[in-house]
Amino acid sequence: MPRFPRLLLALVLVCLAAPALHAQSEPDPIHHYNEACRLAVSGDTEAALASLARAFELGFDDLQFADDDPDLDSLRRQPAFLNLMATRRAALQLDSAARGAILAGNTWSRPIPLDAGPGPSPSPTIRLRWQPLGLGFELTGTGPWSALGPGAVTAPWNGGPGLVLTLAVPDGPFPFASATTFITAFGRAKNTPVGGVYHPATGWQRVLELDPEIQVDSQGQSLTLRGTIPWRTIQPFHPLVDTRLGFNAALRVQTEDGQQMLRAEAFADPAAFRTDRSRRRFIPLDFDTGTATREDLVGALNTARNTGDTVELTLAMVSPDAGAAVLTVDFTDNQGRSVVPGGARSLPLDLKAGDNRRQQEMDVSSLKPGLYRVRTSLRFPSGRTAVWESHILQLGSAWQDRTEARVAALAPWARPTGHLYLETIAHALDRDNPRLDPGPLATTLNRLEGMLTSAEATGSILPDSGLLGVAYTGPDGAPRTAGLYLPPGWRERGPVQPVIVLGENRVLTGRLVSRVSGAYLNEGLLKEGDRQSAHSPVYLVPLLPETTGSGQEKAVVEARAANQWALAAFATDGVALAGVDMYGAAALKAMREEPATCRALLIMAGAGLAPWPQATDEFVDRQMQPAVAGVSITWLDFPQETRHNPQAKQLLESLRRVGYDVARNETIKGGLNHTQIADRVVLWAESLP
């Protein structure tokens, strides 16, 4: 278990000494779990298993956390540990099944209680209705559970009160938890009913179509919250073909004094109200397809990421009337052109009244690797036509072997990038639900194919312009990732000068590269006269480890590896180096260690630029000596950040005393954020001689 939560628990016990003494007499599953981890790390296996068993007895059931906790590694092969986990999983499976519901078309389910544990009674309830366009829901709560009325200003995905609903597709060995989940949330923001959906790539997004109806009686003691989750929210899944889905509901409301949140769930889940957990729990929803009455056509491919020569198509067809129908199936490219030899194929069907099923295996061996659309249409006995479409990424059975051979033929500096893209695709094929939308994976495939084709034609994987994720070999031999931006015309403008930006953390890296591209493309940062450099700047932002203090040495070694990659990739003998805040010291040292390759240096001084806290001037001077000749230094001070950091000024004064060429020293208003960093880096790079 991570150390920070235990440290936090210890601090709470120290700060609240008297209550803690009382709490020790109360059953506490977290205490026993932490004790099991401590004992397992120390090697006391028997005592650790006893503490873990006690934690389970008292209600600890975060099995995913226990499965992933490295502190319990010494217990994993112990029969007693395996038995504990299996017993708890069996109990959760039975509990989940007992809470499930069967849904008939356009009919409300029984009320599903949301268990509030020791919370106030009666507990809130939710009921569901299977509709042609989506899943309808209605939450009711009384007393404290009605506190979603006027006054709520924070959306539930930002920590406010609200209802979180999870729809899941069972995908693993445990029929009560899944990693294929779709999360929606409903509540109020600034007294307006709001609904939102979570996407792993973009986070929470409000969707007007999801905005619920919220009714609270005049006394504020009765709540009704109604809404609908459209079936397209969970594409490509649909209850007509995925007749068992998973569902969970978690309600959070604020107490009257605003001091805490009350919580109630259809099925208790440690991942409720969180999006950083890979698996979420559910209760089963079984859909009675025999009760569907409206004409409908829904399909499913057994995989949307196909590495074989055939693919299986399942179609669910609902027809109110029996009679003759015509089914048409086609595969098209991104221009809408049929890629099936002989074109789209039609065949007659005899439909019975009600639910109809059809499965067929289709030969796709003639398709080249790429993204295609499967289009099916059905002309019903009534004469009306319905259409169902989906995407498939066709790779073929020998795709990976062929691609690995092409990557191996790349220049040494380009191979890590080829391997990065290839492994990204292979990992998704192995780990993701095979029916998930292949669009993001197709984008990665197109990038890889473009690189390999370019390398075979020109000898370089680098495009004429644009954003690119690249990889290079780190100092330990393992791959490192970086963001690269190539401005339009970089090949033709003049000698290439890579600009390497040493900055902190993954979020900054992604935003920084995107903002740099915006400076050139659409944000108007570069006005006439700003592009004075005779060089053509290209921008590399390596993903460096977060580090301080002695870790600066590690950052220097990492910077050196990025530097060597840039020199090889662009066939140049010099780079410009920018160090952001705490990485300013690493940039200085990297410049000093390889002065022959550093043409210019930019330091952005913030609160973290303090490699030697409380050091004397003499000590700092010794670190900076001797001065490196021929390197122009630009120093940007952000006083909003450095006003409480005297070492930033100390470093600047030391550079001058030692004899460096500090060509520019500017004071910048505002904070040291990714926008400031990107804009200042671009203006600096374009002003270099």
JSON list of C-alpha atoms in Angstrom, two decimals, residues 533-614:
[
{"chain": "A", "resi": 533, "resn": "SER", "atom": "CA", "xyz": [16.60, 33.64, -36.37]},
{"chain": "A", "resi": 534, "resn": "ALA", "atom": "CA", "xyz": [18.50, 32.32, -39.36]},
{"chain": "A", "resi": 535, "resn": "HIS", "atom": "CA", "xyz": [17.96, 28.87, -37.88]},
{"chain": "A", "resi": 536, "resn": "SER", "atom": "CA", "xyz": [14.86, 26.72, -38.08]},
{"chain": "A", "resi": 537, "resn": "PRO", "atom": "CA", "xyz": [13.78, 25.90, -34.51]},
{"chain": "A", "resi": 538, "resn": "VAL", "atom": "CA", "xyz": [12.15, 22.56, -33.81]},
{"chain": "A", "resi": 539, "resn": "TYR", "atom": "CA", "xyz": [10.94, 21.78, -30.29]},
{"chain": "A", "resi": 540, "resn": "LEU", "atom": "CA", "xyz": [11.61, 18.66, -28.21]},
{"chain": "A", "resi": 541, "resn": "VAL", "atom": "CA", "xyz": [10.00, 18.33, -24.77]},
{"chain": "A", "resi": 542, "resn": "PRO", "atom": "CA", "xyz": [11.25, 15.16, -23.04]},
{"chain": "A", "resi": 543, "resn": "LEU", "atom": "CA", "xyz": [9.20, 13.61, -20.27]},
{"chain": "A", "resi": 544, "resn": "LEU", "atom": "CA", "xyz": [11.72, 13.94, -17.44]},
{"chain": "A", "resi": 545, "resn": "PRO", "atom": "CA", "xyz": [11.29, 12.45, -13.97]},
{"chain": "A", "resi": 546, "resn": "GLU", "atom": "CA", "xyz": [9.99, 14.76, -11.27]},
{"chain": "A", "resi": 547, "resn": "THR", "atom": "CA", "xyz": [12.96, 15.42, -9.03]},
{"chain": "A", "resi": 548, "resn": "THR", "atom": "CA", "xyz": [14.53, 17.92, -6.66]},
{"chain": "A", "resi": 549, "resn": "GLY", "atom": "CA", "xyz": [17.76, 18.28, -4.72]},
{"chain": "A", "resi": 550, "resn": "SER", "atom": "CA", "xyz": [20.25, 15.52, -5.49]},
{"chain": "A", "resi": 551, "resn": "GLY", "atom": "CA", "xyz": [17.88, 14.29, -8.18]},
{"chain": "A", "resi": 552, "resn": "GLN", "atom": "CA", "xyz": [19.14, 17.13, -10.38]},
{"chain": "A", "resi": 553, "resn": "GLU", "atom": "CA", "xyz": [22.05, 14.83, -11.27]},
{"chain": "A", "resi": 554, "resn": "LYS", "atom": "CA", "xyz": [19.57, 12.35, -12.71]},
{"chain": "A", "resi": 555, "resn": "ALA", "atom": "CA", "xyz": [17.87, 15.12, -14.68]},
{"chain": "A", "resi": 556, "resn": "VAL", "atom": "CA", "xyz": [21.24, 16.12, -16.18]},
{"chain": "A", "resi": 557, "resn": "VAL", "atom": "CA", "xyz": [21.87, 12.56, -17.37]},
{"chain": "A", "resi": 558, "resn": "GLU", "atom": "CA", "xyz": [18.37, 12.41, -18.85]},
{"chain": "A", "resi": 559, "resn": "ALA", "atom": "CA", "xyz": [18.89, 15.76, -20.59]},
{"chain": "A", "resi": 560, "resn": "ARG", "atom": "CA", "xyz": [22.11, 14.48, -22.09]},
{"chain": "A", "resi": 561, "resn": "ALA", "atom": "CA", "xyz": [20.28, 11.50, -23.64]},
{"chain": "A", "resi": 562, "resn": "ALA", "atom": "CA", "xyz": [17.65, 13.81, -25.16]},
{"chain": "A", "resi": 563, "resn": "ASN", "atom": "CA", "xyz": [20.42, 16.05, -26.47]},
{"chain": "A", "resi": 564, "resn": "GLN", "atom": "CA", "xyz": [22.20, 13.17, -28.21]},
{"chain": "A", "resi": 565, "resn": "TRP", "atom": "CA", "xyz": [18.95, 12.04, -29.83]},
{"chain": "A", "resi": 566, "resn": "ALA", "atom": "CA", "xyz": [18.22, 15.52, -31.18]},
{"chain": "A", "resi": 567, "resn": "LEU", "atom": "CA", "xyz": [21.73, 15.85, -32.65]},
{"chain": "A", "resi": 568, "resn": "ALA", "atom": "CA", "xyz": [21.34, 12.53, -34.47]},
{"chain": "A", "resi": 569, "resn": "ALA", "atom": "CA", "xyz": [17.74, 13.01, -35.58]},
{"chain": "A", "resi": 570, "resn": "PHE", "atom": "CA", "xyz": [18.36, 16.42, -37.14]},
{"chain": "A", "resi": 571, "resn": "ALA", "atom": "CA", "xyz": [21.95, 15.85, -38.25]},
{"chain": "A", "resi": 572, "resn": "THR", "atom": "CA", "xyz": [23.10, 18.98, -36.47]},
{"chain": "A", "resi": 573, "resn": "ASP", "atom": "CA", "xyz": [25.97, 19.82, -34.14]},
{"chain": "A", "resi": 574, "resn": "GLY", "atom": "CA", "xyz": [24.20, 22.19, -31.76]},
{"chain": "A", "resi": 575, "resn": "VAL", "atom": "CA", "xyz": [21.03, 22.66, -29.72]},
{"chain": "A", "resi": 576, "resn": "ALA", "atom": "CA", "xyz": [19.37, 25.42, -27.71]},
{"chain": "A", "resi": 577, "resn": "LEU", "atom": "CA", "xyz": [18.52, 24.43, -24.15]},
{"chain": "A", "resi": 578, "resn": "ALA", "atom": "CA", "xyz": [15.67, 25.80, -22.00]},
{"chain": "A", "resi": 579, "resn": "GLY", "atom": "CA", "xyz": [15.38, 24.95, -18.29]},
{"chain": "A", "resi": 580, "resn": "VAL", "atom": "CA", "xyz": [12.06, 25.55, -16.55]},
{"chain": "A", "resi": 581, "resn": "ASP", "atom": "CA", "xyz": [12.11, 26.36, -12.82]},
{"chain": "A", "resi": 582, "resn": "MET", "atom": "CA", "xyz": [13.74, 23.50, -10.88]},
{"chain": "A", "resi": 583, "resn": "TYR", "atom": "CA", "xyz": [15.15, 22.15, -14.13]},
{"chain": "A", "resi": 584, "resn": "GLY", "atom": "CA", "xyz": [17.00, 25.41, -14.71]},
{"chain": "A", "resi": 585, "resn": "ALA", "atom": "CA", "xyz": [19.90, 24.07, -12.64]},
{"chain": "A", "resi": 586, "resn": "ALA", "atom": "CA", "xyz": [19.91, 20.84, -14.65]},
{"chain": "A", "resi": 587, "resn": "ALA", "atom": "CA", "xyz": [20.00, 22.87, -17.87]},
{"chain": "A", "resi": 588, "resn": "LEU", "atom": "CA", "xyz": [22.96, 24.87, -16.56]},
{"chain": "A", "resi": 589, "resn": "LYS", "atom": "CA", "xyz": [24.88, 21.73, -15.68]},
{"chain": "A", "resi": 590, "resn": "ALA", "atom": "CA", "xyz": [23.99, 20.00, -18.96]},
{"chain": "A", "resi": 591, "resn": "MET", "atom": "CA", "xyz": [25.34, 23.04, -20.80]},
{"chain": "A", "resi": 592, "resn": "ARG", "atom": "CA", "xyz": [28.53, 22.95, -18.75]},
{"chain": "A", "resi": 593, "resn": "GLU", "atom": "CA", "xyz": [29.09, 19.23, -19.34]},
{"chain": "A", "resi": 594, "resn": "GLU", "atom": "CA", "xyz": [28.64, 19.44, -23.11]},
{"chain": "A", "resi": 595, "resn": "PRO", "atom": "CA", "xyz": [29.49, 23.04, -24.05]},
{"chain": "A", "resi": 596, "resn": "ALA", "atom": "CA", "xyz": [30.39, 22.12, -27.63]},
{"chain": "A", "resi": 597, "resn": "THR", "atom": "CA", "xyz": [26.77, 21.24, -28.45]},
{"chain": "A", "resi": 598, "resn": "CYS", "atom": "CA", "xyz": [24.94, 24.03, -26.56]},
{"chain": "A", "resi": 599, "resn": "ARG", "atom": "CA", "xyz": [24.41, 27.18, -28.64]},
{"chain": "A", "resi": 600, "resn": "ALA", "atom": "CA", "xyz": [22.08, 29.09, -26.31]},
{"chain": "A", "resi": 601, "resn": "LEU", "atom": "CA", "xyz": [20.52, 28.72, -22.88]},
{"chain": "A", "resi": 602, "resn": "LEU", "atom": "CA", "xyz": [17.21, 29.95, -21.46]},
{"chain": "A", "resi": 603, "resn": "ILE", "atom": "CA", "xyz": [16.53, 29.85, -17.72]},
{"chain": "A", "resi": 604, "resn": "MET", "atom": "CA", "xyz": [13.00, 30.45, -16.42]},
{"chain": "A", "resi": 605, "resn": "ALA", "atom": "CA", "xyz": [13.40, 31.21, -12.73]},
{"chain": "A", "resi": 606, "resn": "GLY", "atom": "CA", "xyz": [10.55, 30.21, -10.44]},
{"chain": "A", "resi": 607, "resn": "ALA", "atom": "CA", "xyz": [10.00, 29.04, -6.89]},
{"chain": "A", "resi": 608, "resn": "GLY", "atom": "CA", "xyz": [11.67, 25.68, -7.50]},
{"chain": "A", "resi": 609, "resn": "LEU", "atom": "CA", "xyz": [15.01, 26.96, -8.81]},
{"chain": "A", "resi": 610, "resn": "ALA", "atom": "CA", "xyz": [16.98, 26.18, -5.65]},
{"chain": "A", "resi": 611, "resn": "PRO", "atom": "CA", "xyz": [19.46, 23.33, -6.24]},
{"chain": "A", "resi": 612, "resn": "TRP", "atom": "CA", "xyz": [21.63, 24.26, -3.21]},
{"chain": "A", "resi": 613, "resn": "PRO", "atom": "CA", "xyz": [19.35, 25.76, -0.55]},
{"chain": "A", "resi": 614, "resn": "GLN", "atom": "CA", "xyz": [21.12, 28.10, 1.89]}
]
